[in-house]
PDB file of C-alpha atoms in Angstrom:
ATOM      1  CA  MET A   1     -12.467   0.780   9.559  1.00 46.00           C
ATOM      2  CA  SER A   2      -9.840   0.280  12.212  1.00 49.00           C
ATOM      3  CA  THR A   3      -8.010   3.266  13.680  1.00 52.00           C
ATOM      4  CA  LYS A   4      -4.975   1.212  14.749  1.00 62.00           C
ATOM      5  CA  THR A   5      -1.737   1.712  12.848  1.00 83.00           C
ATOM      6  CA  THR A   6      -0.965  -1.994  12.626  1.00 80.00           C
ATOM      7  CA  ARG A   7      -2.386  -4.579  10.262  1.00 86.00           C
ATOM      8  CA  SER A   8      -1.881  -8.351  10.263  1.00 82.00           C
ATOM      9  CA  GLY A   9      -3.740 -11.475   9.222  1.00 82.00           C
ATOM     10  CA  GLY A  10      -6.061 -11.924   6.290  1.00 84.00           C
ATOM     11  CA  LYS A  11      -4.339 -10.663   3.169  1.00 90.00           C
ATOM     12  CA  TYR A  12      -1.547  -8.977   5.149  1.00 88.00           C
ATOM     13  CA  THR A  13       1.703 -10.968   5.076  1.00 87.00           C
ATOM     14  CA  GLY A  14       5.239 -10.527   6.295  1.00 81.00           C
ATOM     15  CA  SER A  15       6.791  -9.607   9.606  1.00 83.00           C
ATOM     16  CA  HIS A  16       6.122  -5.855   9.473  1.00 82.00           C
ATOM     17  CA  THR A  17       2.679  -4.857  10.726  1.00 88.00           C
ATOM     18  CA  THR A  18       3.004  -1.109  11.350  1.00 90.00           C
ATOM     19  CA  ILE A  19       1.696   1.341   8.752  1.00 91.00           C
ATOM     20  CA  ILE A  20       1.833   5.094   8.296  1.00 90.00           C
ATOM     21  CA  PRO A  21      -1.355   6.272  10.107  1.00 87.00           C
ATOM     22  CA  GLU A  22      -2.643   8.320   7.153  1.00 83.00           C
ATOM     23  CA  ALA A  23      -2.342   5.277   4.851  1.00 86.00           C
ATOM     24  CA  ALA A  24      -4.681   3.146   6.998  1.00 88.00           C
ATOM     25  CA  LYS A  25      -7.850   4.155   5.118  1.00 88.00           C
ATOM     26  CA  ILE A  26      -6.277   3.400   1.727  1.00 90.00           C
ATOM     27  CA  LEU A  27      -4.874   0.024   2.809  1.00 91.00           C
ATOM     28  CA  ASP A  28      -8.208  -0.952   4.376  1.00 91.00           C
ATOM     29  CA  GLU A  29      -9.902  -0.177   1.046  1.00 91.00           C
ATOM     30  CA  ILE A  30      -7.319  -2.216  -0.914  1.00 92.00           C
ATOM     31  CA  HIS A  31      -7.695  -5.108   1.544  1.00 93.00           C
ATOM     32  CA  GLY A  32     -11.380  -5.362   0.604  1.00 92.00           C
ATOM     33  CA  TRP A  33     -10.761  -5.738  -3.138  1.00 91.00           C
ATOM     34  CA  ASN A  34     -11.423  -9.354  -4.167  1.00 92.00           C
ATOM     35  CA  PHE A  35      -8.721  -9.412  -6.877  1.00 91.00           C
ATOM     36  CA  VAL A  36      -5.945  -8.632  -4.348  1.00 94.00           C
ATOM     37  CA  LYS A  37      -4.174 -11.815  -3.173  1.00 94.00           C
ATOM     38  CA  LYS A  38      -1.915 -10.341  -0.522  1.00 94.00           C
ATOM     39  CA  ILE A  39      -0.456  -7.129   0.860  1.00 95.00           C
ATOM     40  CA  ALA A  40       3.151  -7.051   2.082  1.00 94.00           C
ATOM     41  CA  LEU A  41       4.112  -4.091   4.272  1.00 94.00           C
ATOM     42  CA  GLY A  42       7.653  -2.728   4.262  1.00 92.00           C
ATOM     43  CA  LEU A  43       9.587  -0.822   6.885  1.00 91.00           C
ATOM     44  CA  ILE A  44       8.690   2.788   7.648  1.00 90.00           C
ATOM     45  CA  LYS A  45      11.677   4.982   6.854  1.00 91.00           C
ATOM     46  CA  SER A  46      12.390   8.510   7.952  1.00 88.00           C
ATOM     47  CA  THR A  47      13.029  11.154   5.281  1.00 83.00           C
ATOM     48  CA  LYS A  48      14.241  14.734   5.442  1.00 78.00           C
ATOM     49  CA  ARG A  49      10.906  16.176   4.330  1.00 69.00           C
ATOM     50  CA  ARG A  50       8.918  18.549   6.461  1.00 69.00           C
ATOM     51  CA  GLY A  51       6.133  17.102   8.550  1.00 66.00           C
ATOM     52  CA  GLY A  52       3.161  18.887   6.988  1.00 72.00           C
ATOM     53  CA  SER A  53       3.164  17.523   3.438  1.00 79.00           C
ATOM     54  CA  GLN A  54       0.177  15.659   2.019  1.00 85.00           C
ATOM     55  CA  LEU A  55      -0.142  11.895   1.587  1.00 86.00           C
ATOM     56  CA  ARG A  56       1.417  10.724  -1.687  1.00 89.00           C
ATOM     57  CA  LEU A  57       1.227   7.393  -3.497  1.00 90.00           C
ATOM     58  CA  HIS A  58       3.686   6.340  -6.189  1.00 90.00           C
ATOM     59  CA  PRO A  59       2.625   2.986  -7.726  1.00 90.00           C
ATOM     60  CA  ARG A  60       4.954   0.963  -9.959  1.00 91.00           C
ATOM     61  CA  GLU A  61       4.026  -2.293 -11.664  1.00 91.00           C
ATOM     62  CA  PHE A  62       6.030  -5.481 -11.225  1.00 87.00           C
ATOM     63  CA  ASN A  63       5.708  -8.685 -13.235  1.00 80.00           C
ATOM     64  CA  GLY A  64       7.327 -12.074 -13.215  1.00 79.00           C
ATOM     65  CA  PRO A  65       6.147 -15.089 -11.275  1.00 82.00           C
ATOM     66  CA  ALA A  66       3.834 -12.687  -9.403  1.00 85.00           C
ATOM     67  CA  HIS A  67       1.902  -9.663 -10.664  1.00 88.00           C
ATOM     68  CA  GLY A  68       1.168  -6.534  -8.731  1.00 93.00           C
ATOM     69  CA  LEU A  69       2.132  -3.050  -7.658  1.00 93.00           C
ATOM     70  CA  GLN A  70       4.908  -1.686  -5.518  1.00 94.00           C
ATOM     71  CA  ILE A  71       3.490   1.419  -3.870  1.00 93.00           C
ATOM     72  CA  THR A  72       5.631   4.023  -2.171  1.00 93.00           C
ATOM     73  CA  ILE A  73       3.505   5.813   0.421  1.00 92.00           C
ATOM     74  CA  SER A  74       4.905   9.039   1.831  1.00 90.00           C
ATOM     75  CA  LYS A  75       3.530  11.532   4.312  1.00 87.00           C
ATOM     76  CA  GLY A  76       5.562  14.248   5.958  1.00 83.00           C
ATOM     77  CA  GLY A  77       8.836  12.747   7.127  1.00 86.00           C
ATOM     78  CA  SER A  78       7.784   9.084   6.689  1.00 89.00           C
ATOM     79  CA  LEU A  79       8.030   6.743   3.710  1.00 91.00           C
ATOM     80  CA  GLN A  80       6.849   3.141   3.381  1.00 92.00           C
ATOM     81  CA  GLU A  81       6.950   0.559   0.581  1.00 94.00           C
ATOM     82  CA  VAL A  82       3.856  -1.641   0.221  1.00 94.00           C
ATOM     83  CA  TYR A  83       3.578  -4.543  -2.231  1.00 94.00           C
ATOM     84  CA  ILE A  84       0.123  -5.418  -3.549  1.00 94.00           C
ATOM     85  CA  TYR A  85      -0.037  -8.883  -5.150  1.00 94.00           C
ATOM     86  CA  LEU A  86      -2.876  -9.433  -7.633  1.00 93.00           C
ATOM     87  CA  GLU A  87      -4.696 -12.556  -8.808  1.00 89.00           C
ATOM     88  CA  ASP A  88      -3.827 -11.820 -12.411  1.00 85.00           C
ATOM     89  CA  HIS A  89      -1.925  -9.295 -14.510  1.00 83.00           C
ATOM     90  CA  THR A  90      -5.030  -8.093 -16.367  1.00 84.00           C
ATOM     91  CA  THR A  91      -6.149  -6.117 -13.302  1.00 85.00           C
ATOM     92  CA  LEU A  92      -2.954  -3.991 -13.049  1.00 86.00           C
ATOM     93  CA  LYS A  93      -4.299  -0.996 -14.974  1.00 87.00           C
ATOM     94  CA  TYR A  94      -7.637  -1.142 -13.169  1.00 88.00           C
ATOM     95  CA  VAL A  95      -5.954  -1.192  -9.746  1.00 87.00           C
ATOM     96  CA  SER A  96      -3.677   1.718 -10.712  1.00 86.00           C
ATOM     97  CA  HIS A  97      -6.740   3.721 -11.746  1.00 87.00           C
ATOM     98  CA  ARG A  98      -8.577   2.918  -8.485  1.00 88.00           C
ATOM     99  CA  LEU A  99      -5.529   3.987  -6.456  1.00 86.00           C
ATOM    100  CA  GLU A 100      -5.507   7.367  -8.201  1.00 85.00           C
ATOM    101  CA  GLN A 101      -9.151   7.843  -7.193  1.00 85.00           C
ATOM    102  CA  LEU A 102      -8.387   7.116  -3.521  1.00 77.00           C
ATOM    103  CA  CYS A 103      -6.000  10.043  -3.115  1.00 71.00           C
TER     104      CYS A 103
END
């Protein structure tokens, strides 16, 4: 597992490469799943929360031409949207369940 807070190449797409440091382990795990097509990282935003809160994941499904999960990752005063694109819609529930186990 890498300790850097940037990810690019492989399944990672888009122009944003920086991730919330505490989310690195989770995103590295997701990157290894064979049913994940790509991972798109969003901007890291600052919130008004206190710095000591625990890591939280809020997954939401999206469907249409692509299937996957929009995950809001928050830790302390930082928030980041990550989009996980899946090979097929039948794996949505399974991926949601695996994400719950990671936290």
